[in-house]
Every structure is written in structure tokens, then in C-alpha cells.
PDB file of C-alpha atoms and ligand atoms in Angstrom:
ATOM      1  CA  MET A   1      15.039   2.914  16.262  1.00 93.00           C
ATOM      2  CA  GLU A   2      12.610   4.439  18.806  1.00 95.00           C
ATOM      3  CA  GLU A   3      11.065   6.632  16.103  1.00 97.00           C
ATOM      4  CA  VAL A   4      10.467   3.671  13.793  1.00 98.00           C
ATOM      5  CA  ILE A   5       8.911   1.655  16.654  1.00 98.00           C
ATOM      6  CA  ARG A   6       6.429   4.482  17.279  1.00 98.00           C
ATOM      7  CA  PHE A   7       5.796   4.770  13.531  1.00 98.00           C
ATOM      8  CA  ILE A   8       4.905   1.108  13.139  1.00 98.00           C
ATOM      9  CA  GLN A   9       2.795   1.073  16.323  1.00 98.00           C
ATOM     10  CA  ASP A  10       0.843   4.082  15.005  1.00 98.00           C
ATOM     11  CA  PHE A  11       0.469   2.309  11.676  1.00 98.00           C
ATOM     12  CA  THR A  12      -0.855  -0.976  13.087  1.00 98.00           C
ATOM     13  CA  ALA A  13      -3.351   0.887  15.314  1.00 98.00           C
ATOM     14  CA  GLN A  14      -4.556   3.042  12.402  1.00 98.00           C
ATOM     15  CA  GLU A  15      -4.812   0.069  10.032  1.00 98.00           C
ATOM     16  CA  TYR A  16      -6.872  -1.886  12.582  1.00 97.00           C
ATOM     17  CA  GLU A  17      -9.254   1.034  13.097  1.00 97.00           C
ATOM     18  CA  VAL A  18      -9.674   1.667   9.354  1.00 98.00           C
ATOM     19  CA  MET A  19     -10.299  -2.025   8.659  1.00 98.00           C
ATOM     20  CA  ILE A  20     -13.096  -1.950  11.256  1.00 97.00           C
ATOM     21  CA  GLN A  21     -14.524   1.344   9.993  1.00 97.00           C
ATOM     22  CA  ILE A  22     -14.647   0.121   6.384  1.00 97.00           C
ATOM     23  CA  ARG A  23     -17.092  -2.557   7.521  1.00 97.00           C
ATOM     24  CA  THR A  24     -18.982  -0.703  10.262  1.00 97.00           C
ATOM     25  CA  GLU A  25     -18.880   3.099   9.915  1.00 96.00           C
ATOM     26  CA  PRO A  26     -21.871   4.616   8.068  1.00 95.00           C
ATOM     27  CA  ASP A  27     -20.072   7.940   7.419  1.00 95.00           C
ATOM     28  CA  THR A  28     -18.219   7.067   4.195  1.00 95.00           C
ATOM     29  CA  ARG A  29     -16.405  10.404   4.082  1.00 95.00           C
ATOM     30  CA  LEU A  30     -14.981   9.816   7.546  1.00 97.00           C
ATOM     31  CA  VAL A  31     -13.778   6.356   6.518  1.00 97.00           C
ATOM     32  CA  GLU A  32     -12.192   7.758   3.354  1.00 97.00           C
ATOM     33  CA  LYS A  33     -10.460  10.444   5.397  1.00 97.00           C
ATOM     34  CA  ASN A  34      -9.005   7.873   7.784  1.00 98.00           C
ATOM     35  CA  LEU A  35      -8.027   5.577   4.913  1.00 98.00           C
ATOM     36  CA  ASP A  36      -6.241   8.498   3.292  1.00 98.00           C
ATOM     37  CA  ALA A  37      -4.353   9.094   6.560  1.00 98.00           C
ATOM     38  CA  LEU A  38      -3.400   5.403   6.598  1.00 98.00           C
ATOM     39  CA  ASN A  39      -2.094   5.624   3.033  1.00 98.00           C
ATOM     40  CA  GLN A  40       0.171   8.484   4.144  1.00 98.00           C
ATOM     41  CA  PHE A  41       2.294   5.891   5.940  1.00 98.00           C
ATOM     42  CA  PHE A  42       3.280   4.591   2.487  1.00 98.00           C
ATOM     43  CA  GLN A  43       5.350   5.890  -0.385  1.00 98.00           C
ATOM     44  CA  GLY A  44       5.126   4.204  -3.782  1.00 97.00           C
ATOM     45  CA  LEU A  45       2.452   1.757  -2.656  1.00 98.00           C
ATOM     46  CA  HIS A  46      -0.839   1.836  -0.732  1.00 97.00           C
ATOM     47  CA  SER A  47      -2.431   0.118   2.238  1.00 97.00           C
ATOM     48  CA  GLY A  48      -4.313  -2.198  -0.140  1.00 96.00           C
ATOM     49  CA  LEU A  49      -7.625  -1.267   1.546  1.00 97.00           C
ATOM     50  CA  ASN A  50     -10.590   0.199  -0.317  1.00 96.00           C
ATOM     51  CA  VAL A  51     -13.987   1.625   0.598  1.00 95.00           C
ATOM     52  CA  SER A  52     -16.615   0.074  -1.646  1.00 89.00           C
ATOM     53  CA  SER A  53     -19.579   2.314  -2.539  1.00 83.00           C
ATOM     54  CA  SER A  54     -21.851  -0.711  -2.129  1.00 88.00           C
ATOM     55  CA  ARG A  55     -20.539  -1.893   1.233  1.00 91.00           C
ATOM     56  CA  THR A  56     -22.884  -3.624   3.677  1.00 93.00           C
ATOM     57  CA  LEU A  57     -22.441  -2.456   7.253  1.00 96.00           C
ATOM     58  CA  GLU A  58     -21.840  -4.993   9.989  1.00 96.00           C
ATOM     59  CA  GLU A  59     -21.883  -4.844  13.789  1.00 96.00           C
ATOM     60  CA  ARG A  60     -18.677  -3.439  15.272  1.00 94.00           C
ATOM     61  CA  ASP A  61     -18.583  -6.219  17.892  1.00 95.00           C
ATOM     62  CA  THR A  62     -18.618  -8.903  15.190  1.00 95.00           C
ATOM     63  CA  VAL A  63     -15.938  -7.260  13.067  1.00 96.00           C
ATOM     64  CA  GLN A  64     -13.665  -6.506  16.022  1.00 93.00           C
ATOM     65  CA  LYS A  65     -13.529 -10.211  16.850  1.00 94.00           C
ATOM     66  CA  GLN A  66     -12.287 -11.043  13.343  1.00 97.00           C
ATOM     67  CA  LEU A  67      -9.424  -8.543  13.293  1.00 98.00           C
ATOM     68  CA  GLN A  68      -6.425  -7.527  15.393  1.00 97.00           C
ATOM     69  CA  PRO A  69      -3.712  -4.903  15.247  1.00 97.00           C
ATOM     70  CA  ARG A  70      -0.868  -6.754  13.516  1.00 98.00           C
ATOM     71  CA  VAL A  71       1.581  -8.322  15.967  1.00 98.00           C
ATOM     72  CA  LEU A  72       5.080  -6.799  15.834  1.00 98.00           C
ATOM     73  CA  PHE A  73       7.747  -9.520  16.043  1.00 98.00           C
ATOM     74  CA  GLN A  74      11.024  -7.970  15.033  1.00 98.00           C
ATOM     75  CA  ILE A  75      12.724  -4.933  13.545  1.00 98.00           C
ATOM     76  CA  GLU A  76      16.038  -5.168  11.700  1.00 98.00           C
ATOM     77  CA  GLN A  77      18.020  -2.084  10.808  1.00 98.00           C
ATOM     78  CA  TYR A  78      20.211  -2.141   7.699  1.00 98.00           C
ATOM     79  CA  ALA A  79      22.700   0.224   6.117  1.00 97.00           C
ATOM     80  CA  HIS A  80      21.603   0.097   2.486  1.00 96.00           C
ATOM     81  CA  PRO A  81      24.168   1.313  -0.084  1.00 94.00           C
ATOM     82  CA  ILE A  82      21.652   3.588  -1.889  1.00 92.00           C
ATOM     83  CA  LEU A  83      18.699   4.117   0.451  1.00 93.00           C
ATOM     84  CA  GLY A  84      20.753   4.691   3.600  1.00 95.00           C
ATOM     85  CA  THR A  85      19.182   3.388   6.798  1.00 97.00           C
ATOM     86  CA  ILE A  86      16.287   1.038   6.130  1.00 98.00           C
ATOM     87  CA  TYR A  87      14.196  -0.996   8.557  1.00 98.00           C
ATOM     88  CA  ARG A  88      12.729  -4.419   7.950  1.00 98.00           C
ATOM     89  CA  ILE A  89       9.579  -4.939  10.046  1.00 98.00           C
ATOM     90  CA  TYR A  90       8.225  -8.427  10.742  1.00 98.00           C
ATOM     91  CA  LEU A  91       4.452  -8.420  11.306  1.00 98.00           C
ATOM     92  CA  SER A  92       1.580 -10.897  11.539  1.00 98.00           C
ATOM     93  CA  SER A  93      -1.513 -10.572   9.390  1.00 97.00           C
ATOM     94  CA  PRO A  94      -4.316  -8.267  10.645  1.00 97.00           C
ATOM     95  CA  PHE A  95      -6.713 -11.204  11.046  1.00 97.00           C
ATOM     96  CA  TYR A  96      -7.603 -12.296  14.541  1.00 97.00           C
ATOM     97  CA  GLY A  97      -5.383 -14.968  16.040  1.00 96.00           C
ATOM     98  CA  SER A  98      -2.496 -14.626  13.575  1.00 96.00           C
ATOM     99  CA  ARG A  99       0.713 -15.167  15.553  1.00 96.00           C
ATOM    100  CA  SER A 100       3.176 -15.976  12.808  1.00 96.00           C
ATOM    101  CA  TYR A 101       5.218 -14.019  10.248  1.00 97.00           C
ATOM    102  CA  PHE A 102       3.024 -12.735   7.442  1.00 97.00           C
ATOM    103  CA  THR A 103       4.251  -9.356   6.155  1.00 98.00           C
ATOM    104  CA  ASN A 104       7.593  -7.594   5.934  1.00 98.00           C
ATOM    105  CA  PHE A 105       7.394  -3.850   5.521  1.00 98.00           C
ATOM    106  CA  TYR A 106      10.532  -1.952   4.616  1.00 98.00           C
ATOM    107  CA  ILE A 107      10.712   1.555   6.004  1.00 98.00           C
ATOM    108  CA  ALA A 108      13.066   4.286   4.824  1.00 97.00           C
ATOM    109  CA  ASN A 109      13.721   7.852   5.918  1.00 95.00           C
ATOM    110  CA  THR A 110      12.401   9.854   2.946  1.00 95.00           C
ATOM    111  CA  GLU A 111      12.106  13.614   2.305  1.00 94.00           C
ATOM    112  CA  LYS A 112       8.681  13.325   3.949  1.00 96.00           C
ATOM    113  CA  GLY A 113       9.965  11.425   6.968  1.00 96.00           C
ATOM    114  CA  LEU A 114       9.595   7.717   7.674  1.00 98.00           C
ATOM    115  CA  LYS A 115       7.593   5.867   5.025  1.00 98.00           C
ATOM    116  CA  ILE A 116       6.818   2.263   4.187  1.00 98.00           C
ATOM    117  CA  ILE A 117       8.497   1.826   0.806  1.00 98.00           C
ATOM    118  CA  SER A 118       7.841  -1.837   0.110  1.00 98.00           C
ATOM    119  CA  ARG A 119       5.818  -4.841   1.150  1.00 98.00           C
ATOM    120  CA  TYR A 120       6.760  -8.506   1.000  1.00 98.00           C
ATOM    121  CA  ASN A 121       4.593 -11.377   2.210  1.00 98.00           C
ATOM    122  CA  ILE A 122       5.965 -14.646   3.458  1.00 97.00           C
ATOM    123  CA  CYS A 123       6.217 -17.342   0.798  1.00 97.00           C
ATOM    124  CA  ASN A 124       3.365 -19.834   1.242  1.00 93.00           C
ATOM    125  CA  ASN A 125       5.221 -22.428  -0.775  1.00 94.00           C
ATOM    126  CA  CYS A 126       8.258 -22.755   1.540  1.00 94.00           C
ATOM    127  CA  HIS A 127       6.883 -20.893   4.630  1.00 92.00           C
ATOM    128  CA  GLY A 128       9.796 -18.478   4.496  1.00 93.00           C
ATOM    129  CA  GLN A 129      12.489 -21.176   4.429  1.00 93.00           C
ATOM    130  CA  GLY A 130      13.635 -20.430   0.865  1.00 94.00           C
ATOM    131  CA  SER A 131      14.034 -24.098   0.084  1.00 94.00           C
ATOM    132  CA  GLN A 132      11.880 -27.193  -0.177  1.00 87.00           C
ATOM    133  CA  ALA A 133      13.112 -30.766   0.096  1.00 86.00           C
ATOM    134  CA  GLY A 134      16.685 -29.580  -0.333  1.00 89.00           C
ATOM    135  CA  SER A 135      16.165 -27.504  -3.462  1.00 93.00           C
ATOM    136  CA  LEU A 136      15.648 -23.795  -3.975  1.00 95.00           C
ATOM    137  CA  CYS A 137      11.999 -22.716  -3.675  1.00 96.00           C
ATOM    138  CA  ASN A 138      10.758 -21.899  -7.173  1.00 93.00           C
ATOM    139  CA  GLU A 139       8.141 -19.465  -5.860  1.00 94.00           C
ATOM    140  CA  CYS A 140      10.420 -17.041  -3.968  1.00 94.00           C
ATOM    141  CA  HIS A 141      13.768 -18.150  -5.510  1.00 91.00           C
ATOM    142  CA  GLY A 142      15.292 -18.751  -2.108  1.00 93.00           C
ATOM    143  CA  PHE A 143      14.383 -15.450  -0.454  1.00 93.00           C
ATOM    144  CA  GLY A 144      11.478 -16.855   1.554  1.00 95.00           C
ATOM    145  CA  TRP A 145       9.353 -13.760   0.883  1.00 96.00           C
ATOM    146  CA  ASN A 146       7.452 -12.552  -2.180  1.00 97.00           C
ATOM    147  CA  TRP A 147       7.265  -8.951  -3.359  1.00 97.00           C
ATOM    148  CA  ARG A 148       3.811  -7.404  -2.938  1.00 97.00           C
ATOM    149  CA  GLY A 149       4.277  -3.731  -3.767  1.00 97.00           C
ATOM    150  CA  GLY A 150       6.551  -0.716  -3.692  1.00 98.00           C
ATOM    151  CA  GLN A 151      10.268  -0.797  -4.239  1.00 96.00           C
ATOM    152  CA  GLN A 152      11.903  -4.136  -5.034  1.00 95.00           C
ATOM    153  CA  LEU A 153      14.984  -4.637  -2.915  1.00 93.00           C
ATOM    154  CA  GLN A 154      17.697  -6.798  -4.446  1.00 85.00           C
ATOM    155  CA  SER A 155      19.884  -6.628  -1.365  1.00 90.00           C
ATOM    156  CA  LEU A 156      19.375  -5.080   2.039  1.00 94.00           C
ATOM    157  CA  GLY A 157      22.907  -3.962   2.837  1.00 96.00           C
ATOM    158  CA  THR A 158      24.654  -4.498   6.161  1.00 97.00           C
ATOM    159  CA  LEU A 159      22.659  -5.568   9.215  1.00 98.00           C
ATOM    160  CA  VAL A 160      23.227  -2.935  11.892  1.00 97.00           C
ATOM    161  CA  ALA A 161      20.765  -3.765  14.674  1.00 98.00           C
ATOM    162  CA  VAL A 162      17.963  -6.154  15.613  1.00 98.00           C
ATOM    163  CA  ARG A 163      15.146  -5.601  18.124  1.00 98.00           C
ATOM    164  CA  HIS A 164      12.889  -8.440  19.211  1.00 97.00           C
ATOM    165  CA  PHE A 165       9.320  -7.916  20.366  1.00 97.00           C
ATOM    166  CA  GLU A 166       6.800 -10.784  20.331  1.00 96.00           C
ATOM    167  CA  HIS A 167       7.986 -14.267  19.448  1.00 96.00           C
ATOM    168  CA  PRO A 168       6.145 -15.951  16.561  1.00 94.00           C
ATOM    169  CA  ALA A 169       4.185 -19.018  17.650  1.00 92.00           C
ATOM    170  CA  ASP A 170       5.594 -21.302  14.945  1.00 83.00           C
ATOM    171  CA  ARG A 171       9.344 -20.674  15.250  1.00 80.00           C
TER     172      ARG A 171
HETATM  173 ZN1   ZN B   1       9.488 -19.879  -1.163  1.00 51.21          ZN
END
């Protein structure tokens, strides 16, 4: 658990810095290098960030105020029948002021160490509840989260441990 906490803290710090650099750093090669390092946190999917060749640079002060390192709410550890130990990470969005669940990353111990193997975002239709007005949500089919890259997980296995960090503002 301690290793995965460090991993996700390193990830959120790196993602924040790269998101700022994409909009502010004139040295494109440096930005690409740091984006590549960010993508190394993933296996089978990417950060979703890109460096446009025609980007317009902005002031760092301005950009910093629009972004934040994602807030870490909770980590759940599961014993998955095929993947072994997997971790479900509850994070906010990287946009300033976000204090509610936005992304779930699933992390597994791969041959190359800990990697984010899939991304789900909270279902906007049912706000993660899985149901609406008493019937199953037809967007997420009751899961509350929608797949957004990497491995699709049908079941998570047995819940082994839960660690709470920040509390989401809307729950
Ligand atoms: Zn839904």
C-alpha cells in the first residue's frame, strides 16, 4: 500500500507539472521528454495529454490558477483472480477547485513494476450512483463509472483493504 501511495503522489505531481508545461514551456523537447516520463506511469493506455506543434504559450501564473494536482480521496486494494493485487484509486479532475470523484485509475503490479492499467471516469448521467429514478443507469449499466482506456475490468475480485485520504465535498 505505501508503494502505491507514493506512486500515485508522484503521478499527480508529474501530471500537474506536464499540464502546466504544455501551455507555458517554450522548450518543446523538454515538454515532450516530461510527457514521455508521465506516460511511463501507464501500461496499455496513455496520459491523454498531447503537445501541439502550434501551441500558444501562456503565462505560468495564469495556467497554474486553472489547474491542481488531482486530489487523492481513496485507495481500495483488491485480490483479482487473474491480475493478482490491484488498486482502485479515486481522484478528482486536474482542474482547479475540483473536490469530487472524477477518475478511477486501476493500478497493477506488472513486470515493469506498478502501472496504471485502466481508467474509468465517473458517470455523468447518474453521478456514480448506478441508478436513476429507481432504474438501472443506461449509460454505465449500473456500475457508476464509464471505461475510458486500458484494460476493461468485469469484476474487481475481493476487497482486501481501504485507505481514506481527502473526503469528497459532495458525499
Ligand atoms: Zn450511470
